CSV table of C-alpha atoms in Angstrom, one decimal:
chain,number,residue,atom,x,y,z
C,1,UNK,CA,0.0,0.0,0.0
C,2,UNK,CA,3.0,2.3,0.5
C,3,UNK,CA,3.3,2.7,-3.3
C,4,UNK,CA,-0.3,3.4,-4.0
C,5,UNK,CA,0.4,7.2,-4.6
C,6,UNK,CA,3.2,6.3,-7.1
C,7,UNK,CA,0.8,4.0,-9.0
C,8,UNK,CA,-2.0,6.6,-9.1
C,9,UNK,CA,0.5,9.2,-10.2
C,10,UNK,CA,1.9,7.0,-13.0
C,11,UNK,CA,-1.6,6.2,-14.2
C,12,UNK,CA,-2.6,9.8,-14.3
C,13,UNK,CA,0.7,10.7,-16.1
C,14,UNK,CA,0.3,8.1,-18.8
C,15,UNK,CA,-3.4,8.9,-19.2
C,16,UNK,CA,-2.8,12.7,-19.4
C,17,UNK,CA,0.0,12.5,-21.9
C,18,UNK,CA,-1.8,9.8,-23.9
C,19,UNK,CA,-4.9,12.0,-24.3
C,20,UNK,CA,-2.7,14.9,-25.1
C,21,UNK,CA,-0.9,13.1,-27.9
C,22,UNK,CA,-4.1,11.7,-29.2
C,23,UNK,CA,-5.4,15.3,-29.5
C,24,UNK,CA,-2.3,16.4,-31.3
C,25,UNK,CA,-2.6,13.4,-33.7
C,26,UNK,CA,-6.2,14.5,-34.5
C,27,UNK,CA,-5.1,18.1,-35.1
C,28,UNK,CA,-2.3,16.9,-37.4
C,29,UNK,CA,-4.8,14.8,-39.3
C,30,UNK,CA,-7.2,17.7,-39.8
C,31,UNK,CA,-4.3,20.0,-41.0
C,32,UNK,CA,-3.3,17.3,-43.5
C,33,UNK,CA,-6.8,17.5,-45.0
C,34,UNK,CA,-5.5,20.6,-46.8
C,35,UNK,CA,-3.5,20.8,-50.0
C,36,UNK,CA,0.2,20.1,-49.7
C,37,UNK,CA,2.4,23.2,-50.0
C,38,UNK,CA,6.2,23.1,-50.1
C,39,UNK,CA,7.6,25.5,-47.5
C,40,UNK,CA,11.0,23.8,-46.8
C,41,UNK,CA,13.1,26.3,-48.8
C,42,UNK,CA,15.4,29.0,-47.3
C,43,UNK,CA,15.8,27.0,-44.1
C,44,UNK,CA,18.2,29.4,-42.3
C,45,UNK,CA,15.8,32.3,-43.0
C,46,UNK,CA,12.9,30.2,-41.6
C,47,UNK,CA,14.7,29.3,-38.4
C,48,UNK,CA,15.6,33.0,-38.0
C,49,UNK,CA,11.9,34.0,-38.4
C,50,UNK,CA,10.7,31.4,-36.0
C,51,UNK,CA,13.3,32.4,-33.4
C,52,UNK,CA,12.6,36.1,-33.7
C,53,UNK,CA,8.8,36.0,-33.9
C,54,UNK,CA,7.7,32.8,-32.0
C,55,UNK,CA,10.5,32.5,-29.4
C,56,UNK,CA,11.5,36.2,-29.2
C,57,UNK,CA,8.0,37.6,-29.3
C,58,UNK,CA,9.2,40.4,-31.5
C,59,UNK,CA,5.8,41.3,-32.9
C,60,UNK,CA,4.0,41.1,-29.5
C,61,UNK,CA,6.0,44.1,-28.1
C,62,UNK,CA,4.7,46.5,-30.8
C,63,UNK,CA,2.0,47.1,-28.3
C,64,UNK,CA,4.4,47.4,-25.3
C,65,UNK,CA,2.1,46.9,-22.3
C,66,UNK,CA,0.2,43.9,-23.6
C,67,UNK,CA,3.5,42.6,-25.2
C,68,UNK,CA,5.5,42.7,-21.9
C,69,UNK,CA,2.7,41.2,-19.9
C,70,UNK,CA,2.4,38.4,-22.5
C,71,UNK,CA,6.2,37.8,-22.2
C,72,UNK,CA,5.7,37.5,-18.4
C,73,UNK,CA,3.1,34.8,-18.9
C,74,UNK,CA,4.9,33.1,-21.8
C,75,UNK,CA,8.4,32.9,-20.2
C,76,UNK,CA,7.1,32.4,-16.7
C,77,UNK,CA,4.7,29.6,-17.5
C,78,UNK,CA,7.2,27.8,-19.7
C,79,UNK,CA,10.1,28.0,-17.3
C,80,UNK,CA,8.0,27.2,-14.2
C,81,UNK,CA,6.9,24.0,-15.9
C,82,UNK,CA,10.5,22.9,-15.9
C,83,UNK,CA,9.6,22.0,-12.4
C,84,UNK,CA,7.3,19.4,-13.9
C,85,UNK,CA,10.4,17.3,-14.4
C,86,UNK,CA,11.0,17.3,-10.7
C,87,UNK,CA,7.3,16.6,-10.0
C,88,UNK,CA,7.4,13.6,-12.4
C,89,UNK,CA,10.5,12.1,-10.8
C,90,UNK,CA,9.2,12.7,-7.3
C,91,UNK,CA,5.8,11.2,-8.3
C,92,UNK,CA,7.2,8.1,-9.9
C,93,UNK,CA,9.9,7.3,-7.3
C,94,UNK,CA,8.4,8.7,-4.2
C,95,UNK,CA,11.3,11.2,-3.6
C,96,UNK,CA,10.9,14.8,-2.4
C,97,UNK,CA,12.5,17.6,-4.3
C,98,UNK,CA,14.8,15.3,-6.2
C,99,UNK,CA,16.6,18.2,-8.0
C,100,UNK,CA,18.0,19.5,-4.8
C,101,UNK,CA,20.2,16.5,-4.4
C,102,UNK,CA,21.3,16.9,-8.1
C,103,UNK,CA,21.8,20.6,-8.3
C,104,UNK,CA,23.1,21.3,-4.8
C,105,UNK,CA,21.6,23.6,-2.2
C,106,UNK,CA,23.0,26.9,-3.6
C,107,UNK,CA,22.0,26.3,-7.2
C,108,UNK,CA,18.7,24.8,-6.2
C,109,UNK,CA,18.0,27.9,-4.1
C,110,UNK,CA,18.6,30.0,-7.1
C,111,UNK,CA,16.5,27.7,-9.3
C,112,UNK,CA,13.5,27.7,-7.0
C,113,UNK,CA,13.8,31.5,-6.3
C,114,UNK,CA,13.8,32.2,-10.0
C,115,UNK,CA,10.7,30.1,-10.4
C,116,UNK,CA,8.9,32.0,-7.7
C,117,UNK,CA,9.7,35.4,-9.1
C,118,UNK,CA,8.5,34.3,-12.5
C,119,UNK,CA,5.4,32.8,-11.0
C,120,UNK,CA,4.6,36.1,-9.3
C,121,UNK,CA,5.0,37.9,-12.7
C,122,UNK,CA,2.6,35.4,-14.2
C,123,UNK,CA,0.1,36.1,-11.5
C,124,UNK,CA,0.4,39.9,-12.0
C,125,UNK,CA,0.0,39.5,-15.8
C,126,UNK,CA,-3.0,37.2,-15.7
C,127,UNK,CA,-4.8,39.4,-13.2
C,128,UNK,CA,-4.2,42.5,-15.4
C,129,UNK,CA,-5.3,40.5,-18.5
C,130,UNK,CA,-8.5,39.4,-16.7
C,131,UNK,CA,-9.4,43.0,-15.7
C,132,UNK,CA,-8.4,44.3,-19.1
C,133,UNK,CA,-10.5,41.8,-20.9
C,134,UNK,CA,-13.6,42.0,-18.7
C,135,UNK,CA,-13.7,45.4,-17.2
C,136,UNK,CA,-11.4,47.8,-19.1
C,137,UNK,CA,-13.4,47.8,-22.3
C,138,UNK,CA,-10.7,47.2,-25.0
C,139,UNK,CA,-12.7,47.3,-28.2
C,140,UNK,CA,-11.0,44.4,-29.9
C,141,UNK,CA,-11.7,42.2,-26.8
C,142,UNK,CA,-15.3,43.1,-26.5
C,143,UNK,CA,-16.6,42.7,-30.1
C,144,UNK,CA,-19.7,40.5,-30.6
C,145,UNK,CA,-17.7,37.8,-32.3
C,146,UNK,CA,-16.1,37.0,-28.9
C,147,UNK,CA,-19.5,36.6,-27.1
C,148,UNK,CA,-20.2,33.2,-25.7
C,149,UNK,CA,-17.5,30.5,-25.8
C,150,UNK,CA,-14.6,32.6,-27.0
C,151,UNK,CA,-14.9,34.9,-24.1
C,152,UNK,CA,-15.4,32.1,-21.6
C,153,UNK,CA,-12.5,30.2,-23.0
C,154,UNK,CA,-10.1,33.2,-22.6
C,155,UNK,CA,-11.3,33.7,-19.0
C,156,UNK,CA,-11.0,30.0,-18.2
C,157,UNK,CA,-7.4,30.0,-19.4
C,158,UNK,CA,-6.5,33.0,-17.2
C,159,UNK,CA,-8.3,31.4,-14.2
C,160,UNK,CA,-6.5,28.1,-14.7
C,161,UNK,CA,-3.1,29.8,-15.0
C,162,UNK,CA,-3.9,31.8,-11.8
C,163,UNK,CA,-5.0,28.7,-9.9
C,164,UNK,CA,-1.8,26.8,-11.0
C,165,UNK,CA,0.4,29.6,-9.7
C,166,UNK,CA,-1.5,29.8,-6.4
C,167,UNK,CA,-1.1,26.0,-6.0
C,168,UNK,CA,2.6,26.4,-6.8
C,169,UNK,CA,3.1,29.1,-4.1
C,170,UNK,CA,1.0,27.1,-1.6
C,171,UNK,CA,3.0,24.0,-2.2
C,172,UNK,CA,6.3,25.8,-1.7
C,173,UNK,CA,5.0,27.8,1.3
C,174,UNK,CA,3.7,24.7,3.1
C,175,UNK,CA,7.0,22.9,2.4
C,176,UNK,CA,9.0,25.9,3.8
C,177,UNK,CA,7.1,26.2,7.0
C,178,UNK,CA,7.0,22.4,7.5
C,179,UNK,CA,10.8,22.5,7.2
C,180,UNK,CA,11.0,25.5,9.5
C,181,UNK,CA,8.9,23.7,12.2
C,182,UNK,CA,11.2,20.7,11.8
C,183,UNK,CA,14.2,23.0,12.3
C,184,UNK,CA,12.7,24.6,15.3
C,185,UNK,CA,12.0,21.2,16.9
C,186,UNK,CA,15.5,20.1,16.3
C,187,UNK,CA,16.9,23.3,17.8
C,188,UNK,CA,14.8,22.9,20.9
C,189,UNK,CA,15.9,19.3,21.2
C,190,UNK,CA,19.5,20.3,20.6
C,191,UNK,CA,19.7,17.8,17.8
C,192,UNK,CA,20.8,20.3,15.1
C,193,UNK,CA,24.3,19.7,13.6
C,194,UNK,CA,25.4,22.3,11.2
C,195,UNK,CA,23.0,23.0,8.4
C,196,UNK,CA,22.0,19.4,7.8
C,197,UNK,CA,18.8,18.0,9.1
C,198,UNK,CA,18.3,14.3,9.0
C,199,UNK,CA,20.1,14.1,5.7
C,200,UNK,CA,18.1,16.9,4.0
C,201,UNK,CA,19.2,20.5,3.3
C,202,UNK,CA,17.1,23.1,5.1
C,203,UNK,CA,14.8,25.0,2.6
C,204,UNK,CA,15.5,28.5,3.7
C,205,UNK,CA,13.7,31.8,2.7
C,206,UNK,CA,16.3,32.1,-0.1
C,207,UNK,CA,14.7,29.1,-1.8
C,208,UNK,CA,11.2,30.7,-1.6
C,209,UNK,CA,11.4,34.5,-1.6
C,210,UNK,CA,7.6,34.8,-2.3
C,211,UNK,CA,5.9,31.9,-0.6
C,212,UNK,CA,8.1,32.1,2.6
C,213,UNK,CA,6.1,35.3,3.3
C,214,UNK,CA,2.8,33.4,3.5
C,215,UNK,CA,2.8,33.8,7.3
C,216,UNK,CA,-0.7,32.5,7.7
C,217,UNK,CA,0.7,29.0,7.0
C,218,UNK,CA,2.9,29.2,10.1
C,219,UNK,CA,-0.2,28.8,12.2
C,220,UNK,CA,-1.0,25.3,11.0
C,221,UNK,CA,0.2,22.1,12.6
C,222,UNK,CA,2.8,19.9,10.9
C,223,UNK,CA,0.2,17.3,10.0
C,224,UNK,CA,-2.0,20.0,8.4
C,225,UNK,CA,0.9,21.6,6.6
C,226,UNK,CA,1.8,18.2,5.2
C,227,UNK,CA,-1.8,17.8,3.9
C,228,UNK,CA,-1.7,21.3,2.4
C,229,UNK,CA,1.6,20.7,0.7
C,230,UNK,CA,0.6,17.3,-0.8
C,231,UNK,CA,-2.8,18.7,-1.8
C,232,UNK,CA,-1.3,21.7,-3.6
C,233,UNK,CA,1.4,19.4,-5.2
C,234,UNK,CA,-1.3,17.1,-6.6
C,235,UNK,CA,-3.5,20.0,-7.6
C,236,UNK,CA,-0.5,21.6,-9.5
C,237,UNK,CA,0.3,18.3,-11.2
C,238,UNK,CA,-3.3,17.4,-12.2
C,239,UNK,CA,-3.9,21.0,-13.2
C,240,UNK,CA,-1.0,20.9,-15.6
C,241,UNK,CA,-2.4,17.7,-17.2
C,242,UNK,CA,-5.8,19.3,-17.4
C,243,UNK,CA,-4.5,22.5,-18.9
C,244,UNK,CA,-2.5,20.5,-21.4
C,245,UNK,CA,-5.5,18.5,-22.6
C,246,UNK,CA,-7.8,21.6,-22.5
C,247,UNK,CA,-5.6,23.2,-25.2
C,248,UNK,CA,-7.3,21.0,-27.8
C,249,UNK,CA,-10.6,22.7,-27.1
C,250,UNK,CA,-9.1,26.2,-26.7
C,251,UNK,CA,-7.8,29.0,-28.8
C,252,UNK,CA,-4.5,28.6,-26.9
C,253,UNK,CA,-3.1,26.0,-29.2
C,254,UNK,CA,-0.8,28.8,-30.3
C,255,UNK,CA,1.4,27.8,-27.3
C,256,UNK,CA,2.4,24.8,-29.4
C,257,UNK,CA,1.6,25.8,-33.0
C,258,UNK,CA,3.1,29.3,-33.1
C,259,UNK,CA,6.5,27.7,-33.7
C,260,UNK,CA,5.7,25.6,-36.8
C,261,UNK,CA,3.3,28.3,-38.0
C,262,UNK,CA,6.0,30.9,-38.1
C,263,UNK,CA,8.6,28.4,-39.5
C,264,UNK,CA,6.3,27.5,-42.5
C,265,UNK,CA,5.1,31.1,-43.0
C,266,UNK,CA,5.2,32.7,-46.4
C,267,UNK,CA,8.5,34.4,-46.9
C,268,UNK,CA,7.5,36.2,-50.2
C,269,UNK,CA,6.1,39.7,-50.4
C,270,UNK,CA,2.9,40.2,-48.4
C,271,UNK,CA,-0.2,40.0,-50.6
C,272,UNK,CA,1.6,38.7,-53.6
C,273,UNK,CA,-1.0,36.8,-55.7
C,274,UNK,CA,-0.1,33.2,-56.4
C,275,UNK,CA,-0.9,32.9,-60.1
C,276,UNK,CA,-2.0,29.5,-61.2
C,277,UNK,CA,0.5,27.9,-63.7
C,278,UNK,CA,-2.3,26.5,-65.9
C,279,UNK,CA,-4.0,29.9,-66.2
C,280,UNK,CA,-0.7,31.6,-66.9
C,281,UNK,CA,0.0,29.2,-69.7
C,282,UNK,CA,-3.4,29.8,-71.3
C,283,UNK,CA,-2.9,33.5,-71.2
C,284,UNK,CA,0.5,33.4,-72.7
C,285,UNK,CA,-0.9,31.2,-75.5
C,286,UNK,CA,-3.7,33.7,-76.1
C,287,UNK,CA,-1.4,36.7,-76.2
C,288,UNK,CA,1.0,35.1,-78.7
C,289,UNK,CA,-0.8,34.4,-82.0
C,290,UNK,CA,2.2,32.4,-83.3
C,291,UNK,CA,2.3,30.1,-80.3
C,292,UNK,CA,1.7,26.4,-80.9
C,293,UNK,CA,-0.2,25.0,-77.9
C,294,UNK,CA,1.0,21.5,-78.7
C,295,UNK,CA,4.7,22.6,-78.8
C,296,UNK,CA,4.8,24.1,-75.3
C,297,UNK,CA,8.1,23.2,-73.5
C,298,UNK,CA,7.8,20.7,-70.6
C,299,UNK,CA,8.6,23.3,-68.0
C,300,UNK,CA,5.5,25.3,-69.0
C,301,UNK,CA,3.2,22.3,-68.9
C,302,UNK,CA,0.7,22.8,-66.0
C,303,UNK,CA,-1.9,20.5,-64.7
C,304,UNK,CA,-5.3,22.1,-64.5
C,305,UNK,CA,-6.6,22.0,-60.9
C,306,UNK,CA,-9.8,20.1,-60.2
C,307,UNK,CA,-11.2,23.3,-58.7
C,308,UNK,CA,-10.1,27.0,-58.9
C,309,UNK,CA,-9.8,28.6,-55.5
C,310,UNK,CA,-11.2,27.4,-52.2
C,311,UNK,CA,-14.8,26.5,-51.5
C,312,UNK,CA,-14.2,24.4,-48.4
C,313,UNK,CA,-11.3,23.7,-46.0
C,314,UNK,CA,-10.2,20.8,-48.3
C,315,UNK,CA,-9.2,23.4,-50.9
C,316,UNK,CA,-7.0,25.5,-48.6
C,317,UNK,CA,-3.4,24.5,-48.1
C,318,UNK,CA,-2.1,22.9,-45.0
C,319,UNK,CA,-0.4,26.0,-43.7
C,320,UNK,CA,-3.6,28.0,-43.9
C,321,UNK,CA,-5.3,25.3,-41.8
C,322,UNK,CA,-2.5,25.3,-39.3
C,323,UNK,CA,-2.9,29.1,-39.1
C,324,UNK,CA,-6.6,28.6,-38.2
C,325,UNK,CA,-5.5,26.4,-35.3
C,326,UNK,CA,-2.8,28.9,-34.3
C,327,UNK,CA,-5.0,31.9,-34.1
C,328,UNK,CA,-5.3,33.2,-30.5
C,329,UNK,CA,-8.2,35.5,-31.3
C,330,UNK,CA,-6.3,38.5,-30.0
C,331,UNK,CA,-8.0,40.7,-32.5
C,332,UNK,CA,-5.0,42.8,-33.5
C,333,UNK,CA,-5.8,42.0,-37.2
C,334,UNK,CA,-9.4,43.2,-36.9
C,335,UNK,CA,-8.4,46.3,-34.9
C,336,UNK,CA,-6.3,47.6,-37.9
C,337,UNK,CA,-8.7,46.4,-40.7
C,338,UNK,CA,-10.0,49.5,-42.6
C,339,UNK,CA,-13.1,47.6,-43.7
C,340,UNK,CA,-14.0,46.7,-40.2
C,341,UNK,CA,-13.3,50.3,-39.0
C,342,UNK,CA,-15.8,51.6,-41.5
C,343,UNK,CA,-18.6,49.3,-40.2
C,344,UNK,CA,-18.3,46.5,-42.8
C,345,UNK,CA,-18.9,42.9,-41.7
C,346,UNK,CA,-15.4,41.8,-42.4
C,347,UNK,CA,-13.3,40.7,-39.4
C,348,UNK,CA,-10.0,39.0,-40.3
C,349,UNK,CA,-10.1,37.4,-36.8
C,350,UNK,CA,-13.5,36.0,-37.5
C,351,UNK,CA,-12.3,34.6,-40.9
C,352,UNK,CA,-9.7,32.5,-39.0
C,353,UNK,CA,-12.2,31.5,-36.3
C,354,UNK,CA,-14.8,30.4,-38.8
C,355,UNK,CA,-12.2,28.4,-40.8
C,356,UNK,CA,-11.2,26.6,-37.6
C,357,UNK,CA,-14.8,26.0,-36.7
C,358,UNK,CA,-15.4,24.4,-40.1
C,359,UNK,CA,-12.3,22.3,-39.9
C,360,UNK,CA,-13.3,21.1,-36.4
C,361,UNK,CA,-16.8,20.2,-37.8
C,362,UNK,CA,-15.1,18.2,-40.6
C,363,UNK,CA,-12.9,16.5,-38.1
C,364,UNK,CA,-15.9,15.4,-36.0
C,365,UNK,CA,-17.6,14.2,-39.2
C,366,UNK,CA,-14.6,12.0,-40.0
C,367,UNK,CA,-14.5,10.6,-36.4
C,368,UNK,CA,-18.2,9.7,-36.6
C,369,UNK,CA,-18.0,8.0,-40.0
C,370,UNK,CA,-15.1,5.6,-39.4
C,371,UNK,CA,-12.3,7.8,-40.7
C,372,UNK,CA,-14.1,9.0,-43.9
C,373,UNK,CA,-15.7,12.4,-44.5
C,374,UNK,CA,-19.4,12.1,-45.5
C,375,UNK,CA,-20.7,15.2,-47.3
C,376,UNK,CA,-22.8,17.2,-44.9
C,377,UNK,CA,-24.1,19.7,-47.4
C,378,UNK,CA,-22.0,22.6,-45.9
C,379,UNK,CA,-19.1,24.6,-47.3
C,380,UNK,CA,-16.8,27.2,-45.9
C,381,UNK,CA,-18.0,29.7,-48.5
C,382,UNK,CA,-21.6,30.9,-47.8
C,383,UNK,CA,-22.3,28.5,-44.8
C,384,UNK,CA,-19.5,30.0,-42.7
C,385,UNK,CA,-18.0,33.0,-44.5
C,386,UNK,CA,-20.3,35.2,-46.5
C,387,UNK,CA,-19.6,36.9,-49.9
C,388,UNK,CA,-20.2,40.2,-48.2
C,389,UNK,CA,-17.2,39.5,-45.9
C,390,UNK,CA,-15.0,38.4,-48.7
C,391,UNK,CA,-15.6,41.4,-51.0
C,392,UNK,CA,-15.3,43.9,-48.2
C,393,UNK,CA,-11.5,43.2,-48.0
C,394,UNK,CA,-9.3,45.9,-49.5
C,395,UNK,CA,-6.3,43.6,-49.6
C,396,UNK,CA,-4.2,46.2,-47.7
C,397,UNK,CA,-2.4,43.5,-45.7
C,398,UNK,CA,-2.8,45.4,-42.4
C,399,UNK,CA,-4.1,42.2,-40.8
C,400,UNK,CA,-1.1,40.2,-42.0
C,401,UNK,CA,1.3,42.8,-40.7
C,402,UNK,CA,-0.4,43.0,-37.3
C,403,UNK,CA,-0.5,39.2,-36.5
C,404,UNK,CA,2.0,38.3,-33.7
C,405,UNK,CA,2.4,34.8,-35.2
C,406,UNK,CA,2.4,35.5,-38.9
C,407,UNK,CA,-1.1,34.3,-39.7
C,408,UNK,CA,-2.3,35.4,-43.2
C,409,UNK,CA,-6.1,35.8,-43.3
C,410,UNK,CA,-5.7,37.5,-46.7
C,411,UNK,CA,-4.5,34.4,-48.4
C,412,UNK,CA,-7.7,32.6,-47.4
C,413,UNK,CA,-9.8,35.5,-48.6
C,414,UNK,CA,-7.9,35.4,-51.9
C,415,UNK,CA,-8.6,31.7,-52.5
C,416,UNK,CA,-12.3,32.0,-51.7
C,417,UNK,CA,-12.6,35.0,-54.0
C,418,UNK,CA,-10.8,33.0,-56.7
C,419,UNK,CA,-13.4,30.3,-56.3
C,420,UNK,CA,-16.3,32.8,-56.5
C,421,UNK,CA,-14.9,34.4,-59.7
C,422,UNK,CA,-13.5,31.4,-61.6
C,423,UNK,CA,-16.0,28.7,-60.5
C,424,UNK,CA,-19.2,30.5,-59.9
C,425,UNK,CA,-18.8,33.8,-61.9
C,426,UNK,CA,-20.1,35.5,-58.8
C,427,UNK,CA,-17.9,38.6,-58.7
C,428,UNK,CA,-19.5,41.9,-57.7
C,429,UNK,CA,-20.9,44.0,-60.6
C,430,UNK,CA,-18.1,46.6,-60.2
C,431,UNK,CA,-15.5,43.9,-60.7
C,432,UNK,CA,-17.3,42.3,-63.6
C,433,UNK,CA,-17.4,45.7,-65.3
C,434,UNK,CA,-13.7,46.2,-64.7
C,435,UNK,CA,-12.8,42.8,-66.2
C,436,UNK,CA,-15.0,43.5,-69.2
C,437,UNK,CA,-13.2,46.8,-69.7
C,438,UNK,CA,-9.8,45.0,-69.5
C,439,UNK,CA,-10.9,42.5,-72.0
C,440,UNK,CA,-12.3,45.0,-74.5
C,441,UNK,CA,-10.2,48.1,-73.8
C,442,UNK,CA,-7.0,46.7,-72.3
C,443,UNK,CA,-7.6,49.0,-69.3
C,444,UNK,CA,-9.9,49.0,-66.3
C,445,UNK,CA,-11.7,52.1,-67.5
C,446,UNK,CA,-14.6,52.3,-69.9
C,447,UNK,CA,-12.8,54.2,-72.6
C,448,UNK,CA,-11.9,53.1,-76.1
C,449,UNK,CA,-8.2,52.5,-76.7
C,450,UNK,CA,-8.2,55.2,-79.4
C,451,UNK,CA,-9.4,57.8,-76.9
C,452,UNK,CA,-7.0,56.9,-74.1
C,453,UNK,CA,-4.7,59.9,-74.6
C,454,UNK,CA,-7.5,62.5,-75.1
C,455,UNK,CA,-6.9,63.8,-71.6
C,456,UNK,CA,-3.5,65.2,-72.7
C,457,UNK,CA,-4.8,67.3,-75.6
C,458,UNK,CA,-5.7,70.2,-73.5
C,459,UNK,CA,-2.3,70.4,-71.8
């Protein structure tokens, strides 16, 4: 029976990580539903972009207050969870603060003190974020597209992070005062020799600069402190497993996907239209009356796609689908969108949210039908994203520039517009008129080519 805790711990550990990797496998499968795209060129440049943007948070700090607070949460939460290694070792083998014996008392004191300072910064940041999101009235965080689950999800993440940090401090504080009581007992019994207590180094205030100030814990008995310490330890461990598996249902997948999303991001000029090779070939043949369509060189040969543009998530490329999962719904893209500012329905953030919703629906369809997608009569265009939203975009690239993890909503809008124009001939009247003018007059304007220079006659 003495190993029952270790067995329960191991079961929870395997179950937690098993479910987590199952979720990652499902996300990977959903992303692979998109079209393949080769983004493995210019590797050194890609590593530099990922290091600068995802790891270095370079685009976050363009809004200094939110950016710095996010760095507190990002760095603090990641570094603090290094302690998860110690928790896992202690949980499996029944040890207590295993790393202290490995690192030595001095370095372990520095290690734990650093974790406590970072944990305090995380607490400060999540409290500010919670107040800012719910009471301060930041426009991009109070838009109607965030009503319901998106707002609850954001708040739940902040609450979970706060609870995990409180458990961390409680665990450390109870451990400190338990050791202090032990020390005092040994002093009173004149059994203290040097700084060593029964083979364990004394955990001094230098180990826990924050939690050692939780003086209310000093009033509890040793048995109560032991229960508090173990309860907080288990809560922290189970909370981490819960948080890890909650990510699948949350917008916070960017914690994981921001890194591959930035690595595979488009390194070409923002907003550059990706011309289809098959269409380019046809235009070249049309413009050259002497061209022989049957004598085209092999490098010009282009396979005609089964569908022009994107009607559903299957028609988007894999990086676009990864971006949908990577979106953290911060709204920086929407806050700088000129179409949205003027009251139009377009919200780049909502484009990504709807793409992810549709992808999740497709994934559930596959799960329910034995690994095969059964047509549900829905499409991304019209059922999720309206034509009004698509044609409101000015293609200014402000949303692309603003995104902290290099998500490109404009590329998705481009593909859906391409589908509407080339597959359904459903372009707005103004665009149809322009294309007719280009076809007839070789210019967007409704003037005969012979009259094109009339404007200069009076000068």
